[in-house]
Amino acid sequence: MDINECRTFGGYYSELYLYGRPSLLIPLENLNRNNNKIKFWDYYDDDRKEFERELFETYEHIVFNKNPPDVLKIRKFLRLCRIICNCSDPYEAKRIYLMVFEIFCQYQDSSLLLDLLDTTCLDIDMRVHIFSEAVPENLHYLRDLLPLIKNKKFDSWGLWPNSSGYLANNNVISLYFYKRYFNSIPLLLQHGIHWAYSEDIFVDYCKRLNRNWIASDGLFVESSGRSNHRFFLILLTYHALCHLYFNANSGSLIALQQLWRSIADAFVTSDEMIKSLQRFSSNHRFMDRESAKICGMVKLIYPVVTELGPRSLQHLCRCSVRQRLAYNLRLPDGTKKLDLPMILNEYIDLLSAEGHTVYHPHIVLLTWHRTWTHVKRSPLLLLLPQMLWKKRRIIGESCRNCCGAYD
């Protein structure tokens, strides 16, 4: 039996033993082995296993056949699952998760959701199941799930930049683009879940484009003329644009716009996309008129940008601020605490695109300073309204407060 940490009692399931009444469990280090009242539970005893199974099935039948469902009793049922390690089996964990999840969708009880995650998500496969199948089709559930994971600090989920594990290595954003869960991607990005290169998804993209391709180190650079990271971005963008072209689904375009607002990579041009894909594809007729149209649709992703190349300093600052906020699990609400103008909050929250003019207090102060420099040289100095001085002082204080937020 796998050893799983029990959040309810703060110890390990294999270190919990019966003491007196069956409902009371105490950790191993608190036991006095000379005490006759202690009943050590032998999990390898077949009779006790059978009794435990019958007890569990009976209680499950009583709880889930009640109409309407009793949320409090369902939470007690989940507590029983944690005590007897029932969800150490991935198949059983998935069964219980799906059963309780239907009830959660009806009542939207956050405490029930917390107990459900704490009970069933002991295995990496179960977490992958949630984010690859259960979450994408239910945005309301995703909106409840992300803040709960952050608030309860489930760091092992591997979602944010400072996380580790399977989900972090394979990247949820890349997974959602690959599976075409476009409607969920903006919400993930707003909560600070970052995009990253994913080897498995990259290989699948390459096989779609070139069926004769065989994976080997360095072959991506030789065949496409780009690094793995860059060519992956090109493939991801191209497949999302294909979905937009053939299905007229605006969700893929919105997801692409949000993605490019959140990363520091240089924009992909239509010429770069055409040359890379044509060089990699084994089909010499790959870049027909239709494929060229799809590559030309990159202009829809960032239409306000006039010069393509390295990203602007304004955008790189946005990425840096978002990275720090995401590292501390402060997105999307953390921007409101920076005491910035509303237009800057919207820019950091990915609500406005690169290329739009963002009016910052420093810019306004510079404008006032230039006005004052021009006026003080003229004999009209005495006619300068006192309001000009007041506004200059107020804006200067705003700038100092703004800078202090980043110190």
C-alpha positions as semicolon CSV with decimal commas, in nm:
position;residue;x (nm);y (nm);z (nm)
1;M;0,000;0,000;0,000
2;D;0,129;0,345;-0,090
3;I;0,212;0,583;0,191
4;N;0,013;0,904;0,148
5;E;0,018;1,212;0,363
6;C;-0,302;1,273;0,556
7;R;-0,391;1,643;0,579
8;T;-0,664;1,573;0,831
9;F;-0,431;1,434;1,098
10;G;-0,099;1,577;0,984
11;G;0,075;1,240;0,963
12;Y;0,100;0,942;0,732
13;Y;-0,178;0,691;0,683
14;S;0,052;0,398;0,756
15;E;0,145;0,556;1,091
16;L;-0,214;0,585;1,218
17;Y;-0,352;0,320;1,449
18;L;-0,677;0,255;1,629
19;Y;-0,692;0,353;1,993
20;G;-1,010;0,271;2,183
21;R;-1,308;0,386;1,976
22;P;-1,269;0,326;1,600
23;S;-1,324;0,695;1,529
24;L;-1,010;0,800;1,720
25;L;-0,671;0,783;1,548
26;I;-0,337;0,886;1,695
27;P;0,010;0,909;1,536
28;L;0,271;0,640;1,586
29;E;0,508;0,858;1,789
30;N;0,238;0,912;2,056
31;L;0,179;0,542;2,114
32;N;0,282;0,351;2,425
33;R;0,333;-0,003;2,298
34;N;0,285;-0,146;2,649
35;N;-0,069;-0,011;2,660
36;N;-0,321;-0,296;2,629
37;K;-0,591;-0,060;2,499
38;I;-0,404;-0,012;2,171
39;K;-0,537;-0,222;1,885
40;F;-0,289;-0,233;1,599
41;W;-0,469;-0,247;1,266
42;D;-0,317;-0,508;1,037
43;Y;-0,389;-0,410;0,675
44;Y;-0,272;-0,750;0,555
45;D;-0,549;-0,927;0,743
46;D;-0,797;-1,043;0,474
47;D;-1,092;-1,060;0,712
48;R;-1,042;-0,704;0,827
49;K;-0,999;-0,589;0,470
50;E;-1,328;-0,748;0,373
51;F;-1,504;-0,595;0,673
52;E;-1,358;-0,254;0,589
53;R;-1,474;-0,285;0,228
54;E;-1,830;-0,382;0,326
55;L;-1,845;-0,098;0,578
56;F;-1,728;0,151;0,316
57;E;-1,974;0,030;0,049
58;T;-2,265;0,042;0,294
59;Y;-2,186;0,395;0,402
60;E;-2,138;0,505;0,040
61;H;-2,477;0,359;-0,054
62;I;-2,648;0,544;0,232
63;V;-2,482;0,879;0,158
64;F;-2,525;0,892;-0,219
65;N;-2,878;0,755;-0,237
66;K;-3,017;1,034;-0,027
67;N;-3,223;1,287;-0,222
68;P;-3,140;1,572;-0,205
69;P;-2,774;1,500;-0,126
70;D;-2,644;1,597;0,216
71;V;-2,319;1,789;0,158
72;L;-2,210;1,750;0,520
73;K;-2,240;1,371;0,502
74;I;-2,056;1,364;0,172
75;R;-1,769;1,550;0,337
76;K;-1,771;1,289;0,614
77;F;-1,761;1,020;0,346
78;L;-1,452;1,185;0,195
79;R;-1,294;1,195;0,539
80;L;-1,354;0,821;0,569
81;C;-1,182;0,775;0,232
82;R;-0,876;0,957;0,364
83;I;-0,867;0,749;0,680
84;I;-0,880;0,411;0,508
85;C;-0,653;0,518;0,218
86;N;-0,924;0,429;-0,029
87;C;-0,803;0,679;-0,289
88;S;-0,450;0,544;-0,303
89;D;-0,583;0,341;-0,596
90;P;-0,603;0,580;-0,899
91;Y;-0,910;0,408;-1,043
92;E;-1,098;0,432;-0,715
93;A;-0,988;0,794;-0,673
94;K;-1,123;0,879;-1,019
95;R;-1,453;0,702;-0,948
96;I;-1,505;0,890;-0,621
97;Y;-1,399;1,218;-0,779
98;L;-1,653;1,192;-1,062
99;M;-1,926;1,091;-0,821
100;V;-1,870;1,382;-0,582
101;F;-1,796;1,629;-0,861
102;E;-2,154;1,597;-0,993
103;I;-2,283;1,705;-0,653
104;F;-2,034;1,992;-0,635
105;C;-2,161;2,123;-0,970
106;Q;-2,508;2,149;-0,818
107;Y;-2,415;2,321;-0,491
108;Q;-2,083;2,498;-0,570
109;D;-1,964;2,442;-0,213
110;S;-1,598;2,545;-0,179
111;S;-1,548;2,333;0,135
112;L;-1,670;2,028;-0,052
113;L;-1,430;2,104;-0,337
114;L;-1,140;2,139;-0,094
115;D;-1,220;1,803;0,067
116;L;-1,257;1,645;-0,276
117;L;-0,913;1,764;-0,388
118;D;-0,755;1,672;-0,057
119;T;-0,899;1,320;-0,078
120;T;-0,869;1,217;-0,441
121;C;-0,570;1,408;-0,580
122;L;-0,296;1,203;-0,417
123;D;-0,162;1,084;-0,751
124;I;-0,017;1,284;-1,040
125;D;-0,242;1,103;-1,288
126;M;-0,548;1,229;-1,102
127;R;-0,431;1,590;-1,122
128;V;-0,361;1,548;-1,493
129;H;-0,711;1,405;-1,537
130;I;-0,864;1,712;-1,372
131;F;-0,678;1,960;-1,591
132;S;-0,701;1,759;-1,913
133;E;-1,064;1,643;-1,896
134;A;-1,271;1,776;-1,606
135;V;-1,174;2,143;-1,592
136;P;-1,167;2,263;-1,956
137;E;-1,537;2,200;-2,014
138;N;-1,644;2,382;-1,698
139;L;-1,520;2,740;-1,661
140;H;-1,717;2,794;-1,340
141;Y;-1,531;2,503;-1,183
142;L;-1,199;2,639;-1,307
143;R;-1,274;2,980;-1,153
144;D;-1,335;2,811;-0,817
145;L;-1,045;2,570;-0,847
146;L;-0,757;2,809;-0,922
147;P;-0,806;3,046;-0,624
148;L;-0,859;2,748;-0,395
149;I;-0,533;2,583;-0,500
150;K;-0,348;2,913;-0,445
151;N;-0,511;2,995;-0,111
152;K;-0,452;2,647;0,031
153;K;-0,102;2,641;-0,123
154;F;-0,123;2,310;-0,305
155;D;0,231;2,371;-0,436
156;S;0,268;2,018;-0,570
157;W;0,015;2,082;-0,846
158;G;0,289;2,219;-1,070
159;L;0,095;2,509;-1,220
160;W;0,285;2,827;-1,132
161;P;0,644;2,935;-1,215
162;N;0,783;2,825;-0,878
163;S;0,615;2,483;-0,894
164;S;0,764;2,152;-0,995
165;G;0,628;1,820;-1,111
166;Y;0,459;1,664;-1,409
167;L;0,217;1,946;-1,481
168;A;0,494;2,205;-1,467
169;N;0,720;2,004;-1,701
170;N;0,446;1,946;-1,958
171;N;0,275;2,284;-1,912
172;V;-0,101;2,323;-1,889
173;I;-0,115;2,616;-2,134
174;S;0,056;2,413;-2,407
175;L;-0,170;2,118;-2,328
176;Y;-0,483;2,332;-2,369
177;F;-0,364;2,469;-2,703
178;Y;-0,293;2,115;-2,820
179;K;-0,636;1,987;-2,713
180;R;-0,807;2,306;-2,836
181;Y;-0,947;2,412;-2,499
182;F;-0,916;2,773;-2,610
183;N;-1,188;2,920;-2,387
184;S;-1,003;2,823;-2,069
185;I;-0,661;2,960;-2,168
186;P;-0,726;3,333;-2,092
187;L;-0,839;3,247;-1,739
188;L;-0,527;3,037;-1,676
189;L;-0,299;3,315;-1,801
190;Q;-0,475;3,579;-1,591
191;H;-0,407;3,368;-1,281
192;G;-0,035;3,365;-1,358
193;I;-0,002;3,016;-1,502
194;H;0,280;3,066;-1,751
195;W;0,338;2,918;-2,094
196;A;0,647;2,702;-2,144
197;Y;0,800;2,464;-2,393
198;S;0,663;2,108;-2,374
199;E;0,867;1,831;-2,534
200;D;0,586;1,574;-2,570
201;I;0,343;1,817;-2,731
202;F;0,618;1,951;-2,956
203;V;0,692;1,602;-3,087
204;D;0,322;1,545;-3,163
205;Y;0,300;1,877;-3,349
206;C;0,605;1,781;-3,557
207;K;0,459;1,440;-3,644
208;R;0,139;1,606;-3,762
209;L;0,334;1,828;-3,999
210;N;0,585;1,570;-4,120
211;R;0,486;1,204;-4,105
212;N;0,831;1,094;-4,221
213;W;1,004;1,278;-3,939
214;I;1,199;1,081;-3,675
215;A;1,284;1,249;-3,346
216;S;1,653;1,300;-3,274
217;D;1,860;1,561;-3,094
218;G;1,918;1,877;-3,294
219;L;1,700;1,773;-3,586
220;F;1,450;2,052;-3,517
221;V;1,710;2,324;-3,569
222;E;1,846;2,161;-3,884
223;S;1,511;2,096;-4,045
224;S;1,317;2,409;-3,951
225;G;1,599;2,659;-3,914
226;R;1,474;2,751;-3,565
227;S;1,540;2,648;-3,207
228;N;1,306;2,400;-3,041
229;H;1,147;2,675;-2,834
230;R;1,093;2,906;-3,130
231;F;0,966;2,639;-3,366
232;F;0,725;2,515;-3,098
233;L;0,576;2,865;-3,077
234;I;0,539;2,870;-3,456
235;L;0,366;2,531;-3,461
236;L;0,135;2,621;-3,174
237;T;0,038;2,949;-3,338
238;Y;-0,016;2,787;-3,677
239;H;-0,244;2,510;-3,546
240;A;-0,452;2,760;-3,346
241;L;-0,488;2,978;-3,657
242;C;-0,596;2,670;-3,855
243;H;-0,875;2,621;-3,604
244;L;-0,976;2,984;-3,648
245;Y;-0,965;2,958;-4,029
246;F;-1,164;2,635;-4,070
247;N;-1,405;2,667;-3,775
248;A;-1,444;3,045;-3,745
249;N;-1,391;3,007;-3,371
250;S;-1,293;3,338;-3,213
251;G;-1,186;3,157;-2,895
252;S;-0,860;3,047;-3,056
253;L;-0,780;3,405;-3,160
254;I;-0,848;3,540;-2,811
255;A;-0,630;3,266;-2,661
256;L;-0,345;3,353;-2,899
257;Q;-0,374;3,724;-2,822
258;Q;-0,359;3,657;-2,448
259;L;-0,062;3,422;-2,493
260;W;0,146;3,676;-2,686
261;R;0,062;3,946;-2,432
262;S;0,202;3,725;-2,154
263;I;0,536;3,611;-2,304
264;A;0,854;3,804;-2,386
265;D;0,928;3,621;-2,715
266;A;0,953;3,820;-3,037
267;F;0,643;3,817;-3,255
268;V;0,621;3,553;-3,529
269;T;0,587;3,702;-3,876
270;S;0,403;3,537;-4,161
271;D;0,728;3,507;-4,360
272;E;0,905;3,338;-4,070
273;M;0,616;3,097;-4,025
274;I;0,599;3,010;-4,397
275;K;0,974;2,949;-4,431
276;S;0,997;2,738;-4,114
277;L;0,695;2,521;-4,190
278;Q;0,786;2,477;-4,556
279;R;1,142;2,380;-4,469
280;F;1,030;2,124;-4,211
281;S;0,738;1,968;-4,400
282;S;0,808;1,666;-4,619
283;N;0,528;1,773;-4,856
284;H;0,665;2,016;-5,116
285;R;0,311;2,135;-5,187
286;F;0,243;2,207;-4,823
287;M;0,249;2,585;-4,858
288;D;-0,044;2,625;-5,095
289;R;-0,265;2,932;-5,119
290;E;-0,479;2,822;-4,824
291;S;-0,180;2,761;-4,595
292;A;-0,036;3,098;-4,692
293;K;-0,363;3,264;-4,592
294;I;-0,348;3,094;-4,253
295;C;0,008;3,216;-4,197
296;G;-0,101;3,566;-4,298
297;M;-0,360;3,564;-4,020
298;V;-0,087;3,633;-3,762
299;K;-0,170;4,000;-3,821
300;L;-0,497;3,937;-3,637
301;I;-0,309;3,841;-3,320
302;Y;-0,120;4,168;-3,278
303;P;-0,276;4,417;-3,524
304;V;-0,160;4,733;-3,342
305;V;0,210;4,647;-3,369
306;T;0,369;4,824;-3,666
307;E;0,732;4,707;-3,634
308;L;0,807;4,340;-3,570
309;G;1,124;4,246;-3,386
310;P;1,232;4,256;-3,020
311;R;0,947;4,334;-2,786
312;S;0,910;4,682;-2,645
313;L;1,051;4,781;-2,307
314;Q;0,696;4,856;-2,199
315;H;0,593;4,495;-2,265
316;L;0,907;4,344;-2,106
317;C;0,832;4,542;-1,789
318;R;0,481;4,397;-1,792
319;C;0,623;4,043;-1,817
320;S;0,865;4,110;-1,531
321;V;0,593;4,246;-1,302
322;R;0,360;3,957;-1,383
323;Q;0,635;3,702;-1,322
324;R;0,703;3,841;-0,974
325;L;0,332;3,853;-0,889
326;A;0,279;3,498;-1,019
327;Y;0,577;3,371;-0,821
328;N;0,409;3,498;-0,503
329;L;0,065;3,369;-0,616
330;R;-0,069;3,727;-0,633
331;L;-0,239;3,720;-0,973
332;P;-0,486;3,842;-1,083
333;D;-0,579;4,046;-0,772
334;G;-0,226;4,159;-0,686
335;T;-0,213;4,435;-0,946
336;K;-0,480;4,630;-0,761
337;K;-0,252;4,655;-0,458
338;L;0,031;4,820;-0,653
339;D;-0,145;5,158;-0,635
340;L;-0,111;5,215;-1,010
341;P;-0,343;5,404;-1,243
342;M;-0,632;5,200;-1,379
343;I;-0,493;5,195;-1,732
344;L;-0,167;5,040;-1,608
345;N;-0,359;4,779;-1,408
346;E;-0,545;4,680;-1,723
347;Y;-0,220;4,658;-1,916
348;I;-0,055;4,431;-1,658
349;D;-0,370;4,217;-1,642
350;L;-0,339;4,150;-2,020
351;L;-0,655;4,347;-2,098
352;S;-0,479;4,579;-2,344
353;A;-0,236;4,496;-2,624
354;E;0,121;4,605;-2,682
355;G;0,139;4,916;-2,897
356;H;-0,141;5,105;-2,721
357;T;-0,031;5,426;-2,551
358;V;-0,012;5,372;-2,176
359;Y;-0,022;5,700;-1,986
360;H;0,197;5,675;-1,680
361;P;0,230;5,945;-1,410
362;H;0,597;5,990;-1,509
363;I;0,489;6,075;-1,863
364;V;0,233;6,324;-1,736
365;L;0,493;6,480;-1,504
366;L;0,736;6,515;-1,794
367;T;0,466;6,694;-1,991
368;W;0,406;6,934;-1,703
369;H;0,782;6,988;-1,666
370;R;0,823;7,077;-2,033
371;T;0,531;7,317;-2,007
372;W;0,688;7,489;-1,705
373;T;1,032;7,514;-1,873
374;H;0,878;7,682;-2,174
375;V;0,666;7,927;-1,973
376;K;0,927;8,041;-1,721
377;R;1,136;8,197;-1,998
378;S;0,855;8,430;-2,100
379;P;0,726;8,744;-1,931
380;L;0,394;8,565;-1,886
381;L;0,527;8,384;-1,579
382;L;0,308;8,590;-1,348
383;L;0,001;8,478;-1,539
384;L;0,068;8,106;-1,474
385;P;-0,226;7,968;-1,274
386;Q;-0,159;7,835;-0,930
387;M;-0,344;7,517;-1,028
388;L;-0,047;7,420;-1,245
389;W;0,176;7,404;-0,938
390;K;-0,076;7,201;-0,743
391;K;-0,117;6,946;-1,022
392;R;0,260;6,915;-1,061
393;R;0,299;6,845;-0,689
394;I;0,015;6,588;-0,683
395;I;0,149;6,401;-0,986
396;G;0,501;6,401;-0,839
397;E;0,372;6,234;-0,522
398;S;0,189;5,979;-0,736
399;C;0,515;5,893;-0,914
400;R;0,700;5,841;-0,586
401;N;0,424;5,609;-0,462
402;C;0,432;5,418;-0,789
403;C;0,808;5,366;-0,776
404;G;0,788;5,263;-0,414
405;A;0,559;4,976;-0,510
406;Y;0,846;4,812;-0,703
407;D;1,122;4,862;-0,446
